[in-house]
Short mmCIF file of C-alpha atoms and ligand atoms in Angstrom, two decimals:
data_model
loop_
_atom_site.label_atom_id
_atom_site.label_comp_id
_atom_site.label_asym_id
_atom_site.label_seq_id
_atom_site.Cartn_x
_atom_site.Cartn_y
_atom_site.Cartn_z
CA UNK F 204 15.25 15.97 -234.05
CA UNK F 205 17.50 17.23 -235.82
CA UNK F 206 18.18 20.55 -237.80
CA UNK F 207 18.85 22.69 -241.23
CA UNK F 208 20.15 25.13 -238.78
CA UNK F 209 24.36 25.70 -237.95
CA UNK F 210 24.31 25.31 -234.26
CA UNK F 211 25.27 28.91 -233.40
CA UNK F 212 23.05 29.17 -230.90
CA UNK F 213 21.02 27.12 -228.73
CA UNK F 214 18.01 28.74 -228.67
CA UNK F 215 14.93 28.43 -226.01
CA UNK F 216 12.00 26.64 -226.95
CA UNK F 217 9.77 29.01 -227.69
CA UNK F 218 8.49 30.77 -231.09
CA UNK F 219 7.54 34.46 -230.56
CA UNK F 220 5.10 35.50 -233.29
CA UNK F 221 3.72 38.79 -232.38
CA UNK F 222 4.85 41.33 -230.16
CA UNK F 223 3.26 45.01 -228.69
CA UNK F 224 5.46 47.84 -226.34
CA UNK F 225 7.06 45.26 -223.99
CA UNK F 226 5.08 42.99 -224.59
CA UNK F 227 5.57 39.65 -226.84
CA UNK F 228 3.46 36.35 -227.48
CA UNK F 229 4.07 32.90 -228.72
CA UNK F 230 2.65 30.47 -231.16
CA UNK F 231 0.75 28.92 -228.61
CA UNK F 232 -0.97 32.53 -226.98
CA UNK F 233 0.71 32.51 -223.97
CA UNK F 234 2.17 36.48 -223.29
CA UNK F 235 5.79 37.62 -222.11
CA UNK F 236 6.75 40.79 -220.52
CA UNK F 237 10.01 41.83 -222.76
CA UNK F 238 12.96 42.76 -220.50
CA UNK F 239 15.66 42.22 -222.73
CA UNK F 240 14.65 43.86 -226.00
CA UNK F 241 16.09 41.47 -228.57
CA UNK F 242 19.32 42.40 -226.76
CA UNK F 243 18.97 45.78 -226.13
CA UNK F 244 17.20 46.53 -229.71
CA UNK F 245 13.80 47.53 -229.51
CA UNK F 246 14.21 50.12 -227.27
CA UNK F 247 11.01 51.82 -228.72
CA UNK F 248 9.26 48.58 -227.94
CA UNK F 249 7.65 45.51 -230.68
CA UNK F 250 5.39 47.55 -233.67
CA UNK F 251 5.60 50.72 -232.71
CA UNK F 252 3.27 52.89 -234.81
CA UNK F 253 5.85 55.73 -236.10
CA UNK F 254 8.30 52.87 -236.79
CA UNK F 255 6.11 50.74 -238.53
CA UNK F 256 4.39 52.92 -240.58
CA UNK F 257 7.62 54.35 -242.11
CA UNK F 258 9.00 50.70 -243.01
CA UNK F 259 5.51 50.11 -244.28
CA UNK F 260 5.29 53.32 -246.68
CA UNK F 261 9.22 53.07 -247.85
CA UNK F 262 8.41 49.18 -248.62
CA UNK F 263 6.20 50.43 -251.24
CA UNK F 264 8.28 53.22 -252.72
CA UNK F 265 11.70 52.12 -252.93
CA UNK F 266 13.81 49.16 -251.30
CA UNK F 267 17.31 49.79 -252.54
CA UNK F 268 19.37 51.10 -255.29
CA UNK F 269 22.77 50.83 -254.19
CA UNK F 270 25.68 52.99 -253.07
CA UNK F 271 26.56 54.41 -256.38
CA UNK F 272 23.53 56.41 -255.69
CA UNK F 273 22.90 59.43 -253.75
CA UNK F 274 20.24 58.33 -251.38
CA UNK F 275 17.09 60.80 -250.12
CA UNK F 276 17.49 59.36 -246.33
CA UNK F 277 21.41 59.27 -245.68
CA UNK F 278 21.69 62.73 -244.78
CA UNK F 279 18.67 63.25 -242.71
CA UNK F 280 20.01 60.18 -240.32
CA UNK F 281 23.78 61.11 -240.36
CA UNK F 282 22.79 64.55 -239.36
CA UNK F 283 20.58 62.93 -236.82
CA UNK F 284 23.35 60.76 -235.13
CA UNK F 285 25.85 63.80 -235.49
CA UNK F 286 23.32 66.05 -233.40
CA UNK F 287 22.65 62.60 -230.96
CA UNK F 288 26.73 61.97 -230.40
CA UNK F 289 26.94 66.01 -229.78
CA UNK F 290 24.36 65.77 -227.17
CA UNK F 291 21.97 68.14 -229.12
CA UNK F 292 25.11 70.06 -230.71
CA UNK F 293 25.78 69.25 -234.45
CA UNK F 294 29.26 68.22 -234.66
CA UNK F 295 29.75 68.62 -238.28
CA UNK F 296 31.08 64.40 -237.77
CA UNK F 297 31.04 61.88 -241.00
CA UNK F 298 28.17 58.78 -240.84
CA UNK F 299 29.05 55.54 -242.68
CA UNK F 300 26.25 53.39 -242.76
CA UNK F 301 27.08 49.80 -242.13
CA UNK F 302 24.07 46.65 -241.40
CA UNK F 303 25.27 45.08 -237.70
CA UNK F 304 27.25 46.45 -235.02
CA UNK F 305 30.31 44.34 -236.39
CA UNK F 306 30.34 45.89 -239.44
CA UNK F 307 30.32 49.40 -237.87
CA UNK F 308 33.41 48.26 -235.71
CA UNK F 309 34.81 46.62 -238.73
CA UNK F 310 34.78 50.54 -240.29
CA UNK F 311 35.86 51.98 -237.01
CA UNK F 312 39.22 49.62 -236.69
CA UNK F 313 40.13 50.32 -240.78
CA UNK F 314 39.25 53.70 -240.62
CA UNK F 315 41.64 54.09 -237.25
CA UNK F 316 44.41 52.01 -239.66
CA UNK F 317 44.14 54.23 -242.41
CA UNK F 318 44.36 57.54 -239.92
CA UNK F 319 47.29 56.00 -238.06
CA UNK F 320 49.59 54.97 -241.04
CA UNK F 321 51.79 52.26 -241.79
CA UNK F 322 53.25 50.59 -238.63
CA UNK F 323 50.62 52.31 -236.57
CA UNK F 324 47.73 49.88 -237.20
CA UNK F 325 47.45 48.40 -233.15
CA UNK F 326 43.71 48.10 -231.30
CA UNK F 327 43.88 48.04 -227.53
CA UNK F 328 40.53 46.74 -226.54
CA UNK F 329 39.78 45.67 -222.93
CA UNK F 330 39.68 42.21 -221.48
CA UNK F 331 36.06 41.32 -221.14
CA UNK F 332 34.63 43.24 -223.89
CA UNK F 333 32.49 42.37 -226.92
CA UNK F 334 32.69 43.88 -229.98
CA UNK F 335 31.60 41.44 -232.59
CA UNK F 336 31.87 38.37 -234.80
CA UNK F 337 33.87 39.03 -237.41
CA UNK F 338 37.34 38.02 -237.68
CA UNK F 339 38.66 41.59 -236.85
CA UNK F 340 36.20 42.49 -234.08
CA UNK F 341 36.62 38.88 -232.92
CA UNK F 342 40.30 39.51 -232.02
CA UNK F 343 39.66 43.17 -230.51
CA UNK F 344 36.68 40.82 -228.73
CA UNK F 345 38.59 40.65 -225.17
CA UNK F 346 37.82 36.82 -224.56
CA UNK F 347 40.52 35.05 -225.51
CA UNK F 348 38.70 31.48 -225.39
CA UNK F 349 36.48 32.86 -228.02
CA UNK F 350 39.43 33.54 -230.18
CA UNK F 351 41.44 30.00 -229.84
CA UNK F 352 38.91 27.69 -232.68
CA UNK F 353 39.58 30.64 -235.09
CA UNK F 354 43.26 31.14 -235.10
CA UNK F 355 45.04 32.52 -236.37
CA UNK F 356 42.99 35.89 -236.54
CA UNK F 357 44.25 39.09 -238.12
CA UNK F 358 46.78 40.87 -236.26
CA UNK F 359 47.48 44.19 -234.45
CA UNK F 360 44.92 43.36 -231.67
CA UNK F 361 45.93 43.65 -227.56
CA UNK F 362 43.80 43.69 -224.72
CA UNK F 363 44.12 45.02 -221.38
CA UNK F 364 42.40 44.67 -218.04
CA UNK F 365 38.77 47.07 -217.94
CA UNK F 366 39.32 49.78 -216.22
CA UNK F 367 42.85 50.08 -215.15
CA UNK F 368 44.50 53.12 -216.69
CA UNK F 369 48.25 52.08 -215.84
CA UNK F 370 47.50 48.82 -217.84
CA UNK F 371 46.04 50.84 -221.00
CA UNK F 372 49.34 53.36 -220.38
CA UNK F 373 51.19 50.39 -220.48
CA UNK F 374 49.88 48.95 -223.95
CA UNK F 375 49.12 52.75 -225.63
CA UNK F 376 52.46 52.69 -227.38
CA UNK F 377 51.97 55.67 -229.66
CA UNK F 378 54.39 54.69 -232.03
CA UNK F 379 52.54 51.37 -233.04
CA UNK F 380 48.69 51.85 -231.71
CA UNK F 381 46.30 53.77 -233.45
CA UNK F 382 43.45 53.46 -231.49
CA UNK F 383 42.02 52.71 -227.99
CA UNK F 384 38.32 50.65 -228.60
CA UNK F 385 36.55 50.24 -225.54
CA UNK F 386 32.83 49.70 -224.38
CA UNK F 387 31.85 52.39 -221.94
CA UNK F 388 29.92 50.03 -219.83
CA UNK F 389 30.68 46.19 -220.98
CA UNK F 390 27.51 44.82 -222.03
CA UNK F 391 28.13 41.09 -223.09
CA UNK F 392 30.96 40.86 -220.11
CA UNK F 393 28.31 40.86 -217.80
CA UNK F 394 27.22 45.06 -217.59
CA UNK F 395 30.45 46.13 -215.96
CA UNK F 396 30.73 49.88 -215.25
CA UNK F 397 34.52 50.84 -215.09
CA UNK F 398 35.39 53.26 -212.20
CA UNK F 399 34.30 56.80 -212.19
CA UNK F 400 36.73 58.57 -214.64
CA UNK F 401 38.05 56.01 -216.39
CA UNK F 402 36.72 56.99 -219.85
CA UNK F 403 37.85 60.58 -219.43
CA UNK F 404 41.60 59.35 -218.53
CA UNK F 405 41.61 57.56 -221.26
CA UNK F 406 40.55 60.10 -223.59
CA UNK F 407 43.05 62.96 -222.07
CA UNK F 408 45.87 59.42 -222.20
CA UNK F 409 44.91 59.33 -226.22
CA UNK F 410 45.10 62.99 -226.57
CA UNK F 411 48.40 63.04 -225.26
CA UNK F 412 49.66 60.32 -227.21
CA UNK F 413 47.63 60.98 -230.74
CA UNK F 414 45.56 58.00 -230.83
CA UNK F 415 42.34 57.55 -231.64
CA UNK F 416 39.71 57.19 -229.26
CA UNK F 417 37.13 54.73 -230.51
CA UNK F 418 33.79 54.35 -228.51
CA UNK F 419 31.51 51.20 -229.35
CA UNK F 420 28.11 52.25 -228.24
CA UNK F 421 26.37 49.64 -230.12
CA UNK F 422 24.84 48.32 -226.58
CA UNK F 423 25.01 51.74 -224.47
CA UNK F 424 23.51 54.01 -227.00
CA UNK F 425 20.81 55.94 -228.14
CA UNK F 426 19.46 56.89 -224.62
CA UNK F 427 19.99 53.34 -222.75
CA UNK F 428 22.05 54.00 -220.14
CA UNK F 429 19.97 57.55 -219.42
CA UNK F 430 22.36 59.84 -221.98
CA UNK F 431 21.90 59.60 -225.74
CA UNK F 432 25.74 58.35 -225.31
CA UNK F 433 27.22 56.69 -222.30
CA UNK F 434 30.65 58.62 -223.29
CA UNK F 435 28.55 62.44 -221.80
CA UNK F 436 27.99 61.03 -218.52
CA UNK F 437 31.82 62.09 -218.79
CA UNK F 438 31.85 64.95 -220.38
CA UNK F 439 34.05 63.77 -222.81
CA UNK F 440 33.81 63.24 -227.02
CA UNK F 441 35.33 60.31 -228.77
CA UNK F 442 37.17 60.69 -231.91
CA UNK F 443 34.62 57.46 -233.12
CA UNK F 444 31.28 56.49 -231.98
CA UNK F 445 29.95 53.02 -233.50
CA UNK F 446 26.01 52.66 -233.08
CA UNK F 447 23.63 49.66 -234.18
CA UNK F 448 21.26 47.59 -231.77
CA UNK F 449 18.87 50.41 -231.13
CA UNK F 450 19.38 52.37 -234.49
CA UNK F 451 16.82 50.54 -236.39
CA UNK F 452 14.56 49.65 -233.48
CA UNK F 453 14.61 45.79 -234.88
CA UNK F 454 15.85 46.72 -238.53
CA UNK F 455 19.10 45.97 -239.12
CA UNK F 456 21.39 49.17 -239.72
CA UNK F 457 24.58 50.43 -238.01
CA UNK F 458 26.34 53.69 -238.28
CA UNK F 459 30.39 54.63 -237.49
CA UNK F 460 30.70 58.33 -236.63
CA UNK F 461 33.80 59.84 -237.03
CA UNK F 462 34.95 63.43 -236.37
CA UNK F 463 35.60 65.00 -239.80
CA UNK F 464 39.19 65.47 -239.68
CA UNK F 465 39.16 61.90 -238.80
CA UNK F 466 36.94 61.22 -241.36
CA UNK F 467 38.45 62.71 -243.91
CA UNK F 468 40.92 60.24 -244.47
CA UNK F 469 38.70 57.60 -245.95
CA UNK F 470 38.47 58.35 -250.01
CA UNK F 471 35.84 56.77 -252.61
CA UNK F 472 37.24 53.08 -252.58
CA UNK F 473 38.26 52.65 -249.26
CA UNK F 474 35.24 51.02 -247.52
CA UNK F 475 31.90 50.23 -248.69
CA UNK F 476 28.54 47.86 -248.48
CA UNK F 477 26.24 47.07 -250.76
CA UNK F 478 23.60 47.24 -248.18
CA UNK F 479 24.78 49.64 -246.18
CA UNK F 480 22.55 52.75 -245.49
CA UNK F 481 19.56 51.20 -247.80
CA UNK F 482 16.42 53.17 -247.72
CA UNK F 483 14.65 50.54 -246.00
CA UNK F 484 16.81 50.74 -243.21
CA UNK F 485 16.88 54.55 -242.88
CA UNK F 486 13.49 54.80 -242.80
CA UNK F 487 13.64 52.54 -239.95
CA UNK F 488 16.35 54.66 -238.51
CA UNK F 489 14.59 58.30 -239.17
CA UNK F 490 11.63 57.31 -237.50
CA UNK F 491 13.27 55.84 -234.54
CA UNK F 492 15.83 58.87 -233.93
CA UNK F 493 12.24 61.10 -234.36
CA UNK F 494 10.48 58.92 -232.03
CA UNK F 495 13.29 58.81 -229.75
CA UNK F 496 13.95 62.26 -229.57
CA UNK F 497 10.28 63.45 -229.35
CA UNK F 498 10.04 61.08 -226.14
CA UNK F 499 13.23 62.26 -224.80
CA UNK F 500 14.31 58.44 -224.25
CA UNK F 501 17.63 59.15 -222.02
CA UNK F 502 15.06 60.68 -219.25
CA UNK F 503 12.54 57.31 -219.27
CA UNK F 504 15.80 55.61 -218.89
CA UNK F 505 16.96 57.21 -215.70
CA UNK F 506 14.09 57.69 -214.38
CA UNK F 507 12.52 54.11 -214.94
CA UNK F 508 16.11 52.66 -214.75
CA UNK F 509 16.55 54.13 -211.09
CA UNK F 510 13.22 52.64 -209.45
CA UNK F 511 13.92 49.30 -211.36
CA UNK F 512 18.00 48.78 -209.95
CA UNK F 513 16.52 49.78 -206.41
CA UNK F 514 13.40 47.38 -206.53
CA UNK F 515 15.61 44.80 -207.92
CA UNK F 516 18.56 45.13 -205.54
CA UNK F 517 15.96 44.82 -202.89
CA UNK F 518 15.06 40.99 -204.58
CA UNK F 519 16.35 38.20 -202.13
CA UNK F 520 19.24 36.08 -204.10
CA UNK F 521 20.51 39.72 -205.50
CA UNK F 522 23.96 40.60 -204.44
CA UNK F 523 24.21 43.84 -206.28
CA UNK F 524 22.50 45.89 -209.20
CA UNK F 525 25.55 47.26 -212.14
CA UNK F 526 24.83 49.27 -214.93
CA UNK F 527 23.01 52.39 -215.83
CA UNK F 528 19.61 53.14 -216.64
CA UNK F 529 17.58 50.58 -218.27
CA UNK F 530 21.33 48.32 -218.78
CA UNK F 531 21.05 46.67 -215.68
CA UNK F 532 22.87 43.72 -214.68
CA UNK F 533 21.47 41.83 -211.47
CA UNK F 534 24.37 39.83 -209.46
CA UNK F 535 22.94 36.86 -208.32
CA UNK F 536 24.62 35.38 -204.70
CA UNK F 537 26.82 32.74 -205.27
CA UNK F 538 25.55 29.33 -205.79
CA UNK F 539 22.33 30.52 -208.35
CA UNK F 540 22.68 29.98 -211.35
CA UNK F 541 21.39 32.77 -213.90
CA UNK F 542 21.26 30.50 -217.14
CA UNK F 543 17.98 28.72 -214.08
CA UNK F 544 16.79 32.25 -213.62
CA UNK F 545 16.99 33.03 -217.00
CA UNK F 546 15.14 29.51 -218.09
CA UNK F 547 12.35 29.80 -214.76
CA UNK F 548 11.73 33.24 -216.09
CA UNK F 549 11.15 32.37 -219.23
CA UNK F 550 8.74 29.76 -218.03
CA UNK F 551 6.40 32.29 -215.72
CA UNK F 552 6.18 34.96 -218.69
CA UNK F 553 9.37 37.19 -218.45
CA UNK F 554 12.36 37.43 -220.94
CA UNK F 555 15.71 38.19 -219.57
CA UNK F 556 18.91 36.69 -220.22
CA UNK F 557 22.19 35.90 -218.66
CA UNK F 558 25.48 37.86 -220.32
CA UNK F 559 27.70 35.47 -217.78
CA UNK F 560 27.15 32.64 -215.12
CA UNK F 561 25.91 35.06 -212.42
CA UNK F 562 24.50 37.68 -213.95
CA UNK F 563 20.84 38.51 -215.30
CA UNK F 564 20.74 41.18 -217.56
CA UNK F 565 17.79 43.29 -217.62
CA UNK F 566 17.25 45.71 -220.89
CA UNK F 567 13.52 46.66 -221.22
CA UNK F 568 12.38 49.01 -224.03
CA UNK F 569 13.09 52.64 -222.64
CA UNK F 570 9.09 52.92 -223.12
CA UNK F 571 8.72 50.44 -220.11
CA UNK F 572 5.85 51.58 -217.46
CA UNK F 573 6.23 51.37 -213.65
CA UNK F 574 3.79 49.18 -213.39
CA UNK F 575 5.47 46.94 -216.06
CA UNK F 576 8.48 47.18 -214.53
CA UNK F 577 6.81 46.24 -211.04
CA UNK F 578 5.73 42.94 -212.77
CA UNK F 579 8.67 41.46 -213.63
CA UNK F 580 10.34 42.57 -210.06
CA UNK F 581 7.28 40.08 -209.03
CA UNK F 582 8.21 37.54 -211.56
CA UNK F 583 12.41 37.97 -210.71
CA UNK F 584 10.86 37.31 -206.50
CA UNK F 585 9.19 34.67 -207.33
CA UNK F 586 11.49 32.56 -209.85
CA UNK F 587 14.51 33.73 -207.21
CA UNK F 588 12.80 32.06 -204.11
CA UNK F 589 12.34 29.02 -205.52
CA UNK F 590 15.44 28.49 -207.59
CA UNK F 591 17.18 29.68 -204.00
CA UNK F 592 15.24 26.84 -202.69
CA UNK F 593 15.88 24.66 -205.55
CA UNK F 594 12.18 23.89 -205.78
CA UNK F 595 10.21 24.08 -208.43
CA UNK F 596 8.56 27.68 -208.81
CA UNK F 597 4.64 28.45 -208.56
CA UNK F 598 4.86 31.30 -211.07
CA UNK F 599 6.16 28.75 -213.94
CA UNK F 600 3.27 26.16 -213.14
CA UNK F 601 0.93 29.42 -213.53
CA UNK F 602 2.26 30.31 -216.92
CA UNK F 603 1.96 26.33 -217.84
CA UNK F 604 4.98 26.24 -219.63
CA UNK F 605 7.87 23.65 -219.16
CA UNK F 606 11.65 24.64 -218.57
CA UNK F 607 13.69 25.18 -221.65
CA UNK F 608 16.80 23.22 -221.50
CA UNK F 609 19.43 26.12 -221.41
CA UNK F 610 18.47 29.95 -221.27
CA UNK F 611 21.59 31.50 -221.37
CA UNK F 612 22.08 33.33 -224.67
CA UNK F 613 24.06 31.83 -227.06
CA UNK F 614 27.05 34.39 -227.06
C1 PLP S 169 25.98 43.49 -230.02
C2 PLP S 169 27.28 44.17 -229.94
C3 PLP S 169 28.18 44.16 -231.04
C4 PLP S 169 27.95 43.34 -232.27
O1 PLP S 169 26.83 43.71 -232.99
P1 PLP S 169 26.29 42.72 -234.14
O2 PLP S 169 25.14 43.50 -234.75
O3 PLP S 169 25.87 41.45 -233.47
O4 PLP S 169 27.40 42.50 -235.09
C5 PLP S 169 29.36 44.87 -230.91
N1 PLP S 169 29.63 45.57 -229.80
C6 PLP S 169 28.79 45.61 -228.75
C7 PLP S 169 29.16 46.41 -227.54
C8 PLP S 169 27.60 44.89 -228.77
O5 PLP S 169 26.79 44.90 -227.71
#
């Protein structure tokens, strides 16, 4: 058959139409426990009330005016993300309001241009990292097979291995880099956690040098990984924090926090959206920070994030658990394939996906019960046993659904 659709993605063969908490259903009835959150999105899980209801009332007040407005939410939610990056400390940062996670890196990279001056315009991203689609975040995107179709991209990008601080020494020439960008746990790479201390040398390496620091926390924020930021589990404070996935919990908005000084050096004219910051989206945004903060989401993530990593690195096929909190990656022993997982899943009523060959990432809501969580563990056995045994699984003949050709995701 064939399609009005770009082939992007390859997308499984089913049609959500309704979801609930973790919980999502097809066009057909059949219900799926949601471990992966629209990619780490809904963290607040599908409808919630608060969230709904404030897209609901702003829908019938006002959609958008533009940018050459002042706006009634944009304060409220900067403040919001400014108190979030500080860890419950307002920082007295700057918010730019952006609509995907590119676009907040986009701001990031010409904000750390503009701060570093002429001839100091270098990124130094890490191999392995994603941090968008765009042509710029593309190129600080540390997968150089991604890059090759789209040459020749813009330049002043480097990358360096994740998590080796002599390597980033090596490439942090201060006279021609203006800013480090790095994931604090790699996300799309496969959930790779760099060794203990790594951020921290890397901030006290970009103090000493006077570059920029740039955190994207578009995946490991807003209470994911157990802290409102990855970054504190460091005790350290970027110069820029980029945020997006969760913000919105399903709406699209992003957000690039800068310290003011930082800040500062972007003037009217400089960068701008039309979209960017709409009241639709901050609504979305106000009532998720709310919500999150009134359910103290960094402490469901620990706590259901450490009973999940240890039930699941207790699954036969598992070689290890990486991540933190509810960002778990499950490292499947050689010879499985997680794109089978992924599809077999699927199939028997769970939604995961698989960031890289052997990896199954696992990124319920941060609302996610025990006994949820329990579930899919029973799913994951099940689907694990038989694709170990390369036989078809009883679990997916129980959910009646066929296999979907390919359930890897389409990045
Ligand atoms: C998803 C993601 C992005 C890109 O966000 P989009 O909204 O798809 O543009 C960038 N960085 C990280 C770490 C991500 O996980």
């Amino acid at each position: 058959m064939s399609s009005h659709l770009m082939a992007t993605y390859r997308p499984a063969p089913v049609r959500f139409v309704s979801g609930r908490g973790c919980r999502l259903r097809d066009d057909e009835g059949r219900e799926y426990l949601d471990f992966l959150s629209g990619i780490a999105v809904t963290s607040l899980g599908h409808a919630h009330p608060a969230v709904a209801s404030a897209v609901s009332a702003q829908v019938h007040e006002l959609l958008h005016v533009s940018n050459l407005f002042e706006n009634a939410l944009s304060e409220d939610v900067a403040s919001r993300i400014d108190a979030l990056v500080g860890d419950g400390t307002p920082l007295d940062g700057r918010v730019f309001f952006a609509n995907s996670g590119a676009e907040a890196n986009e701001a990031a990279i010409k904000l750390a241009r503009k701060f570093g001056g002429r001839g100091r315009h270098e990124v130094v991203s890490a191999l392995g990292s994603f941090h968008g689609r765009t042509l710029a975040t593309l190129h600080a995107t540390g997968q150089p097979a991604k890059h090759e179709p789209f040459a020749p991209l813009p330049e002043g990008f480097r990358h360096v291995a994740y998590g080796d601080l002599d390597a980033l020494a090596a490439a942090a020439d201060p006279t021609r880099v203006a800013a480090v960008l790095l994931e604090p746990i790699e996300g799309e790479g496969g959930v790779v956690v760099p060794p203990a201390g790594y951020l921290a040398a890397a901030r006290a390496l970009c103090d000493e040098r006077g570059i920029l620091l740039v955190l994207d926390e578009i995946q490991t924020g807003l209470g994911r990984t157990g802290r409102w930021f990855a970054f504190q589990a460091e005790g350290i404070l970027p110069d820029v924090v980029t945020v997006a996935k969760a913000l919105g919990n399903g709406v699209p908005v992003a957000a690039c926090w800068a310290r003011a000084e930082v800040a500062a050096c972007f003037v009217p004219g400089d960068h701008g959206s039309t979209f960017g910051g709409q009241p639709l989206a901050l609504s979305a945004a106000r009532a998720t920070l709310e919500t999150m903060v009134a359910l103290d989401v960094p402490s469901l993530a620990r706590e259901r994030g450490a009973e999940l990593a240890a039930s699941v690195a207790a699954l036969p096929g598992v070689r290890a658990v990486r991540g933190r909190g509810l960002l778990l990656g499950a490292v499947l022993d050689e010879g499985i394939d997680a794109a089978a997982v992924v599809r077999d899943a699927l199939a028997a009523g769970l939604v995961v996906n698989a960031p890289t060959r052997d990896v199954v990432r696992l990124a319920p809501p941060l609302v996610v019960t025990p006994a949820e969580c329990e579930e899919a563990v029973a799913v994951l056995r099940s689907v694990l046993s038989s694709v170990g045994r390369g036989a078809a699984s009883a679990a997916v003949a129980a959910h009646g659904r066929g296999a979907s050709p390919d359930g890897r995701s389409g990045r």
